[in-house]
Amino acid sequence: MHRRKDLWGPDAEEFDPDRFLDERLHKYLIPKPFIFLPFNAGPRICLGQQFAYNEMSFMLIRLLQTFSSITLAPEAQHPDTRPPTEWAQAEGRKARERFRPKSHLTLYADGGLWVRMNEAENA
Ligand code: HEM
């Protein structure tokens, strides 16, 4: 649902958090809040949404302050969980995936998302 072009626009498949800040916010999400459902929407929307955003922002900031670089390490990933070779011929986003996204209750990386991190000098 969160990758549907009819709901999110032609660039729906791109990872671009700016869509929550720029004119796309007013074009897509504000008129139809039920298109974004990690916390559900409406009267039973998650009570902890803003708290969860705060926690995540703090964690991300601390991570970026502590490490000078974070890069994908596909060689560390178990071969069975790398994107299958036939994906290279697939349509759209699939052909560009560098890890294997899977969906369950939430979206996750099959086998984990293996990365190499360098500690920042003045961390
Ligand atoms: C990434 C973190 C979180 C996600 C994705 C999430 C997601 C959700 C979802 C999908 C619901 C169900 C809404 C419904 O029944 O329609 C919910 C309900 C709820 N969440 Fe969260 N939640 C998160 C974090 C938190 C935190 C940190 C708290 C509290 C500090 C919290 C408190 C609640 C409460 C109290 C409800 C019940 C609201 C109600 O039934 O009226 N959540 N959450």
JSON list of C-alpha atoms and ligand atoms in Angstrom, two decimals:
[
{"chain": "A", "resi": 1, "resn": "MET", "atom": "CA", "xyz": [0.00, 0.00, 0.00]},
{"chain": "A", "resi": 2, "resn": "HIS", "atom": "CA", "xyz": [2.83, 2.40, 0.86]},
{"chain": "A", "resi": 3, "resn": "ARG", "atom": "CA", "xyz": [4.33, 1.84, -2.60]},
{"chain": "A", "resi": 4, "resn": "ARG", "atom": "CA", "xyz": [1.11, 2.41, -4.54]},
{"chain": "A", "resi": 5, "resn": "LYS", "atom": "CA", "xyz": [1.59, 5.06, -7.23]},
{"chain": "A", "resi": 6, "resn": "ASP", "atom": "CA", "xyz": [-2.11, 5.91, -7.29]},
{"chain": "A", "resi": 7, "resn": "LEU", "atom": "CA", "xyz": [-1.84, 6.92, -3.60]},
{"chain": "A", "resi": 8, "resn": "TRP", "atom": "CA", "xyz": [1.72, 8.28, -3.27]},
{"chain": "A", "resi": 9, "resn": "GLY", "atom": "CA", "xyz": [2.48, 9.57, -6.77]},
{"chain": "A", "resi": 10, "resn": "PRO", "atom": "CA", "xyz": [4.77, 8.41, -9.59]},
{"chain": "A", "resi": 11, "resn": "ASP", "atom": "CA", "xyz": [7.88, 8.19, -7.35]},
{"chain": "A", "resi": 12, "resn": "ALA", "atom": "CA", "xyz": [6.14, 5.95, -4.80]},
{"chain": "A", "resi": 13, "resn": "GLU", "atom": "CA", "xyz": [8.83, 3.29, -5.04]},
{"chain": "A", "resi": 14, "resn": "GLU", "atom": "CA", "xyz": [11.70, 5.66, -4.21]},
{"chain": "A", "resi": 15, "resn": "PHE", "atom": "CA", "xyz": [13.02, 5.89, -0.66]},
{"chain": "A", "resi": 16, "resn": "ASP", "atom": "CA", "xyz": [12.65, 9.64, -0.21]},
{"chain": "A", "resi": 17, "resn": "PRO", "atom": "CA", "xyz": [11.70, 10.85, 3.26]},
{"chain": "A", "resi": 18, "resn": "ASP", "atom": "CA", "xyz": [11.39, 14.38, 1.86]},
{"chain": "A", "resi": 19, "resn": "ARG", "atom": "CA", "xyz": [7.94, 13.31, 0.65]},
{"chain": "A", "resi": 20, "resn": "PHE", "atom": "CA", "xyz": [6.82, 13.91, 4.25]},
{"chain": "A", "resi": 21, "resn": "LEU", "atom": "CA", "xyz": [8.14, 17.50, 4.15]},
{"chain": "A", "resi": 22, "resn": "ASP", "atom": "CA", "xyz": [7.64, 19.01, 0.71]},
{"chain": "A", "resi": 23, "resn": "GLU", "atom": "CA", "xyz": [4.59, 19.70, -1.49]},
{"chain": "A", "resi": 24, "resn": "ARG", "atom": "CA", "xyz": [3.94, 15.94, -1.80]},
{"chain": "A", "resi": 25, "resn": "LEU", "atom": "CA", "xyz": [2.82, 15.94, 1.85]},
{"chain": "A", "resi": 26, "resn": "HIS", "atom": "CA", "xyz": [-0.02, 18.34, 0.99]},
{"chain": "A", "resi": 27, "resn": "LYS", "atom": "CA", "xyz": [-0.79, 16.58, -2.27]},
{"chain": "A", "resi": 28, "resn": "TYR", "atom": "CA", "xyz": [-1.02, 12.99, -1.02]},
{"chain": "A", "resi": 29, "resn": "LEU", "atom": "CA", "xyz": [-0.90, 12.38, 2.74]},
{"chain": "A", "resi": 30, "resn": "ILE", "atom": "CA", "xyz": [-2.78, 15.33, 4.25]},
{"chain": "A", "resi": 31, "resn": "PRO", "atom": "CA", "xyz": [-5.93, 14.84, 2.15]},
{"chain": "A", "resi": 32, "resn": "LYS", "atom": "CA", "xyz": [-5.88, 11.04, 2.75]},
{"chain": "A", "resi": 33, "resn": "PRO", "atom": "CA", "xyz": [-4.28, 10.19, 6.12]},
{"chain": "A", "resi": 34, "resn": "PHE", "atom": "CA", "xyz": [-5.35, 6.54, 5.82]},
{"chain": "A", "resi": 35, "resn": "ILE", "atom": "CA", "xyz": [-2.71, 5.92, 3.12]},
{"chain": "A", "resi": 36, "resn": "PHE", "atom": "CA", "xyz": [0.01, 5.88, 5.85]},
{"chain": "A", "resi": 37, "resn": "LEU", "atom": "CA", "xyz": [-0.74, 3.07, 8.29]},
{"chain": "A", "resi": 38, "resn": "PRO", "atom": "CA", "xyz": [2.27, 2.07, 10.43]},
{"chain": "A", "resi": 39, "resn": "PHE", "atom": "CA", "xyz": [0.44, 3.60, 13.40]},
{"chain": "A", "resi": 40, "resn": "ASN", "atom": "CA", "xyz": [-2.97, 3.11, 11.85]},
{"chain": "A", "resi": 41, "resn": "ALA", "atom": "CA", "xyz": [-5.14, 6.25, 11.50]},
{"chain": "A", "resi": 42, "resn": "GLY", "atom": "CA", "xyz": [-8.40, 7.69, 12.75]},
{"chain": "A", "resi": 43, "resn": "PRO", "atom": "CA", "xyz": [-9.75, 7.62, 16.30]},
{"chain": "A", "resi": 44, "resn": "ARG", "atom": "CA", "xyz": [-7.74, 4.51, 17.31]},
{"chain": "A", "resi": 45, "resn": "ILE", "atom": "CA", "xyz": [-4.41, 5.81, 15.98]},
{"chain": "A", "resi": 46, "resn": "CYS", "atom": "CA", "xyz": [-1.41, 4.74, 18.09]},
{"chain": "A", "resi": 47, "resn": "LEU", "atom": "CA", "xyz": [-1.20, 6.89, 21.21]},
{"chain": "A", "resi": 48, "resn": "GLY", "atom": "CA", "xyz": [2.58, 6.54, 21.26]},
{"chain": "A", "resi": 49, "resn": "GLN", "atom": "CA", "xyz": [3.22, 7.75, 17.68]},
{"chain": "A", "resi": 50, "resn": "GLN", "atom": "CA", "xyz": [4.86, 11.07, 18.62]},
{"chain": "A", "resi": 51, "resn": "PHE", "atom": "CA", "xyz": [6.81, 9.38, 21.43]},
{"chain": "A", "resi": 52, "resn": "ALA", "atom": "CA", "xyz": [8.03, 6.70, 18.99]},
{"chain": "A", "resi": 53, "resn": "TYR", "atom": "CA", "xyz": [9.12, 9.41, 16.50]},
{"chain": "A", "resi": 54, "resn": "ASN", "atom": "CA", "xyz": [11.05, 11.13, 19.32]},
{"chain": "A", "resi": 55, "resn": "GLU", "atom": "CA", "xyz": [12.79, 7.90, 20.30]},
{"chain": "A", "resi": 56, "resn": "MET", "atom": "CA", "xyz": [13.69, 7.07, 16.69]},
{"chain": "A", "resi": 57, "resn": "SER", "atom": "CA", "xyz": [14.99, 10.61, 16.01]},
{"chain": "A", "resi": 58, "resn": "PHE", "atom": "CA", "xyz": [17.18, 10.46, 19.13]},
{"chain": "A", "resi": 59, "resn": "MET", "atom": "CA", "xyz": [18.53, 7.01, 18.19]},
{"chain": "A", "resi": 60, "resn": "LEU", "atom": "CA", "xyz": [19.29, 8.13, 14.61]},
{"chain": "A", "resi": 61, "resn": "ILE", "atom": "CA", "xyz": [21.03, 11.30, 15.75]},
{"chain": "A", "resi": 62, "resn": "ARG", "atom": "CA", "xyz": [23.20, 9.38, 18.24]},
{"chain": "A", "resi": 63, "resn": "LEU", "atom": "CA", "xyz": [24.03, 6.83, 15.54]},
{"chain": "A", "resi": 64, "resn": "LEU", "atom": "CA", "xyz": [25.10, 9.54, 13.07]},
{"chain": "A", "resi": 65, "resn": "GLN", "atom": "CA", "xyz": [27.12, 11.31, 15.79]},
{"chain": "A", "resi": 66, "resn": "THR", "atom": "CA", "xyz": [28.93, 8.08, 16.71]},
{"chain": "A", "resi": 67, "resn": "PHE", "atom": "CA", "xyz": [29.76, 6.69, 13.26]},
{"chain": "A", "resi": 68, "resn": "SER", "atom": "CA", "xyz": [31.35, 8.56, 10.36]},
{"chain": "A", "resi": 69, "resn": "SER", "atom": "CA", "xyz": [30.13, 6.11, 7.72]},
{"chain": "A", "resi": 70, "resn": "ILE", "atom": "CA", "xyz": [27.59, 3.33, 7.41]},
{"chain": "A", "resi": 71, "resn": "THR", "atom": "CA", "xyz": [27.72, 1.27, 4.21]},
{"chain": "A", "resi": 72, "resn": "LEU", "atom": "CA", "xyz": [25.95, -1.85, 3.06]},
{"chain": "A", "resi": 73, "resn": "ALA", "atom": "CA", "xyz": [28.13, -5.01, 3.42]},
{"chain": "A", "resi": 74, "resn": "PRO", "atom": "CA", "xyz": [26.54, -7.54, 1.02]},
{"chain": "A", "resi": 75, "resn": "GLU", "atom": "CA", "xyz": [29.52, -9.90, 1.38]},
{"chain": "A", "resi": 76, "resn": "ALA", "atom": "CA", "xyz": [28.62, -10.35, 5.07]},
{"chain": "A", "resi": 77, "resn": "GLN", "atom": "CA", "xyz": [25.03, -11.24, 4.22]},
{"chain": "A", "resi": 78, "resn": "HIS", "atom": "CA", "xyz": [24.18, -14.95, 4.04]},
{"chain": "A", "resi": 79, "resn": "PRO", "atom": "CA", "xyz": [24.07, -15.81, 0.28]},
{"chain": "A", "resi": 80, "resn": "ASP", "atom": "CA", "xyz": [20.52, -17.21, 0.59]},
{"chain": "A", "resi": 81, "resn": "THR", "atom": "CA", "xyz": [19.27, -13.85, 1.74]},
{"chain": "A", "resi": 82, "resn": "ARG", "atom": "CA", "xyz": [20.88, -11.73, -1.01]},
{"chain": "A", "resi": 83, "resn": "PRO", "atom": "CA", "xyz": [18.57, -10.53, -3.83]},
{"chain": "A", "resi": 84, "resn": "PRO", "atom": "CA", "xyz": [18.14, -13.47, -6.25]},
{"chain": "A", "resi": 85, "resn": "THR", "atom": "CA", "xyz": [20.03, -13.02, -9.55]},
{"chain": "A", "resi": 86, "resn": "GLU", "atom": "CA", "xyz": [16.77, -13.16, -11.58]},
{"chain": "A", "resi": 87, "resn": "TRP", "atom": "CA", "xyz": [15.65, -9.95, -9.85]},
{"chain": "A", "resi": 88, "resn": "ALA", "atom": "CA", "xyz": [18.11, -8.07, -12.07]},
{"chain": "A", "resi": 89, "resn": "GLN", "atom": "CA", "xyz": [15.71, -8.62, -15.01]},
{"chain": "A", "resi": 90, "resn": "ALA", "atom": "CA", "xyz": [12.59, -7.69, -13.04]},
{"chain": "A", "resi": 91, "resn": "GLU", "atom": "CA", "xyz": [10.54, -4.53, -13.56]},
{"chain": "A", "resi": 92, "resn": "GLY", "atom": "CA", "xyz": [10.91, -1.42, -11.43]},
{"chain": "A", "resi": 93, "resn": "ARG", "atom": "CA", "xyz": [12.49, -1.25, -8.01]},
{"chain": "A", "resi": 94, "resn": "LYS", "atom": "CA", "xyz": [13.17, -4.98, -7.70]},
{"chain": "A", "resi": 95, "resn": "ALA", "atom": "CA", "xyz": [15.96, -4.79, -10.29]},
{"chain": "A", "resi": 96, "resn": "ARG", "atom": "CA", "xyz": [17.77, -2.21, -8.13]},
{"chain": "A", "resi": 97, "resn": "GLU", "atom": "CA", "xyz": [17.41, -3.83, -4.71]},
{"chain": "A", "resi": 98, "resn": "ARG", "atom": "CA", "xyz": [20.72, -4.44, -2.94]},
{"chain": "A", "resi": 99, "resn": "PHE", "atom": "CA", "xyz": [19.11, -6.41, -0.12]},
{"chain": "A", "resi": 100, "resn": "ARG", "atom": "CA", "xyz": [15.98, -8.53, 0.09]},
{"chain": "A", "resi": 101, "resn": "PRO", "atom": "CA", "xyz": [13.01, -6.65, 1.50]},
{"chain": "A", "resi": 102, "resn": "LYS", "atom": "CA", "xyz": [10.25, -8.86, 2.86]},
{"chain": "A", "resi": 103, "resn": "SER", "atom": "CA", "xyz": [6.89, -8.00, 4.29]},
{"chain": "A", "resi": 104, "resn": "HIS", "atom": "CA", "xyz": [5.16, -9.51, 7.27]},
{"chain": "A", "resi": 105, "resn": "LEU", "atom": "CA", "xyz": [3.34, -7.36, 9.79]},
{"chain": "A", "resi": 106, "resn": "THR", "atom": "CA", "xyz": [6.06, -4.82, 8.98]},
{"chain": "A", "resi": 107, "resn": "LEU", "atom": "CA", "xyz": [8.62, -4.54, 6.18]},
{"chain": "A", "resi": 108, "resn": "TYR", "atom": "CA", "xyz": [12.02, -6.06, 7.06]},
{"chain": "A", "resi": 109, "resn": "ALA", "atom": "CA", "xyz": [15.31, -7.18, 5.51]},
{"chain": "A", "resi": 110, "resn": "ASP", "atom": "CA", "xyz": [15.54, -10.94, 5.00]},
{"chain": "A", "resi": 111, "resn": "GLY", "atom": "CA", "xyz": [18.52, -12.25, 7.01]},
{"chain": "A", "resi": 112, "resn": "GLY", "atom": "CA", "xyz": [19.07, -8.81, 8.54]},
{"chain": "A", "resi": 113, "resn": "LEU", "atom": "CA", "xyz": [20.58, -5.70, 7.03]},
{"chain": "A", "resi": 114, "resn": "TRP", "atom": "CA", "xyz": [24.35, -6.18, 7.18]},
{"chain": "A", "resi": 115, "resn": "VAL", "atom": "CA", "xyz": [26.35, -2.97, 7.29]},
{"chain": "A", "resi": 116, "resn": "ARG", "atom": "CA", "xyz": [29.91, -1.84, 7.95]},
{"chain": "A", "resi": 117, "resn": "MET", "atom": "CA", "xyz": [30.24, 1.12, 10.32]},
{"chain": "A", "resi": 118, "resn": "ASN", "atom": "CA", "xyz": [33.28, 3.29, 11.02]},
{"chain": "A", "resi": 119, "resn": "GLU", "atom": "CA", "xyz": [33.48, 4.93, 14.40]},
{"chain": "A", "resi": 120, "resn": "ALA", "atom": "CA", "xyz": [33.77, 8.70, 14.21]},
{"chain": "A", "resi": 121, "resn": "GLU", "atom": "CA", "xyz": [37.08, 10.08, 15.50]},
{"chain": "A", "resi": 122, "resn": "ASN", "atom": "CA", "xyz": [35.56, 12.32, 18.14]},
{"chain": "A", "resi": 123, "resn": "ALA", "atom": "CA", "xyz": [32.68, 10.02, 19.06]},
{"chain": "B", "resi": 1, "resn": "HEM", "atom": "C1", "xyz": [7.34, 2.28, 16.01]},
{"chain": "B", "resi": 1, "resn": "HEM", "atom": "C2", "xyz": [6.59, 2.20, 17.10]},
{"chain": "B", "resi": 1, "resn": "HEM", "atom": "C3", "xyz": [5.11, 1.95, 17.12]},
{"chain": "B", "resi": 1, "resn": "HEM", "atom": "C4", "xyz": [4.27, 1.51, 16.15]},
{"chain": "B", "resi": 1, "resn": "HEM", "atom": "C5", "xyz": [4.61, 1.16, 14.69]},
{"chain": "B", "resi": 1, "resn": "HEM", "atom": "C6", "xyz": [2.94, 1.44, 16.73]},
{"chain": "B", "resi": 1, "resn": "HEM", "atom": "C7", "xyz": [1.79, 1.04, 16.06]},
{"chain": "B", "resi": 1, "resn": "HEM", "atom": "C8", "xyz": [0.54, 0.93, 16.64]},
{"chain": "B", "resi": 1, "resn": "HEM", "atom": "C9", "xyz": [-0.64, 0.45, 15.97]},
{"chain": "B", "resi": 1, "resn": "HEM", "atom": "C10", "xyz": [-0.69, -0.05, 14.53]},
{"chain": "B", "resi": 1, "resn": "HEM", "atom": "C11", "xyz": [-1.67, 0.52, 16.83]},
{"chain": "B", "resi": 1, "resn": "HEM", "atom": "C12", "xyz": [-3.10, 0.03, 16.59]},
{"chain": "B", "resi": 1, "resn": "HEM", "atom": "C13", "xyz": [-4.07, 1.14, 16.37]},
{"chain": "B", "resi": 1, "resn": "HEM", "atom": "C14", "xyz": [-5.46, 0.56, 16.18]},
{"chain": "B", "resi": 1, "resn": "HEM", "atom": "O1", "xyz": [-5.93, -0.23, 16.99]},
{"chain": "B", "resi": 1, "resn": "HEM", "atom": "O2", "xyz": [-6.09, 0.91, 15.18]},
{"chain": "B", "resi": 1, "resn": "HEM", "atom": "C15", "xyz": [-1.15, 1.06, 18.08]},
{"chain": "B", "resi": 1, "resn": "HEM", "atom": "C16", "xyz": [-1.89, 1.29, 19.20]},
{"chain": "B", "resi": 1, "resn": "HEM", "atom": "C17", "xyz": [-1.42, 1.80, 20.36]},
{"chain": "B", "resi": 1, "resn": "HEM", "atom": "N1", "xyz": [-0.12, 2.17, 20.62]},
{"chain": "B", "resi": 1, "resn": "HEM", "atom": "FE1", "xyz": [1.41, 2.03, 19.33]},
{"chain": "B", "resi": 1, "resn": "HEM", "atom": "N2", "xyz": [3.01, 1.85, 18.04]},
{"chain": "B", "resi": 1, "resn": "HEM", "atom": "C18", "xyz": [4.30, 2.17, 18.31]},
{"chain": "B", "resi": 1, "resn": "HEM", "atom": "C19", "xyz": [4.80, 2.64, 19.51]},
{"chain": "B", "resi": 1, "resn": "HEM", "atom": "C20", "xyz": [4.05, 2.91, 20.62]},
{"chain": "B", "resi": 1, "resn": "HEM", "atom": "C21", "xyz": [4.57, 3.47, 21.87]},
{"chain": "B", "resi": 1, "resn": "HEM", "atom": "C22", "xyz": [6.05, 3.84, 22.10]},
{"chain": "B", "resi": 1, "resn": "HEM", "atom": "C23", "xyz": [3.53, 3.59, 22.73]},
{"chain": "B", "resi": 1, "resn": "HEM", "atom": "C24", "xyz": [3.49, 4.11, 24.13]},
{"chain": "B", "resi": 1, "resn": "HEM", "atom": "C25", "xyz": [4.46, 4.78, 24.72]},
{"chain": "B", "resi": 1, "resn": "HEM", "atom": "C26", "xyz": [2.35, 3.12, 22.03]},
{"chain": "B", "resi": 1, "resn": "HEM", "atom": "C27", "xyz": [1.08, 3.09, 22.56]},
{"chain": "B", "resi": 1, "resn": "HEM", "atom": "C28", "xyz": [-0.05, 2.64, 21.92]},
{"chain": "B", "resi": 1, "resn": "HEM", "atom": "C29", "xyz": [-1.37, 2.59, 22.53]},
{"chain": "B", "resi": 1, "resn": "HEM", "atom": "C30", "xyz": [-1.74, 3.02, 23.96]},
{"chain": "B", "resi": 1, "resn": "HEM", "atom": "C31", "xyz": [-2.23, 2.08, 21.55]},
{"chain": "B", "resi": 1, "resn": "HEM", "atom": "C32", "xyz": [-3.74, 1.82, 21.68]},
{"chain": "B", "resi": 1, "resn": "HEM", "atom": "C33", "xyz": [-4.52, 3.03, 21.20]},
{"chain": "B", "resi": 1, "resn": "HEM", "atom": "C34", "xyz": [-6.01, 2.77, 21.26]},
{"chain": "B", "resi": 1, "resn": "HEM", "atom": "O3", "xyz": [-6.41, 1.60, 21.13]},
{"chain": "B", "resi": 1, "resn": "HEM", "atom": "O4", "xyz": [-6.77, 3.73, 21.39]},
{"chain": "B", "resi": 1, "resn": "HEM", "atom": "N3", "xyz": [2.71, 2.72, 20.75]},
{"chain": "B", "resi": 1, "resn": "HEM", "atom": "N4", "xyz": [0.20, 1.29, 17.92]}
]
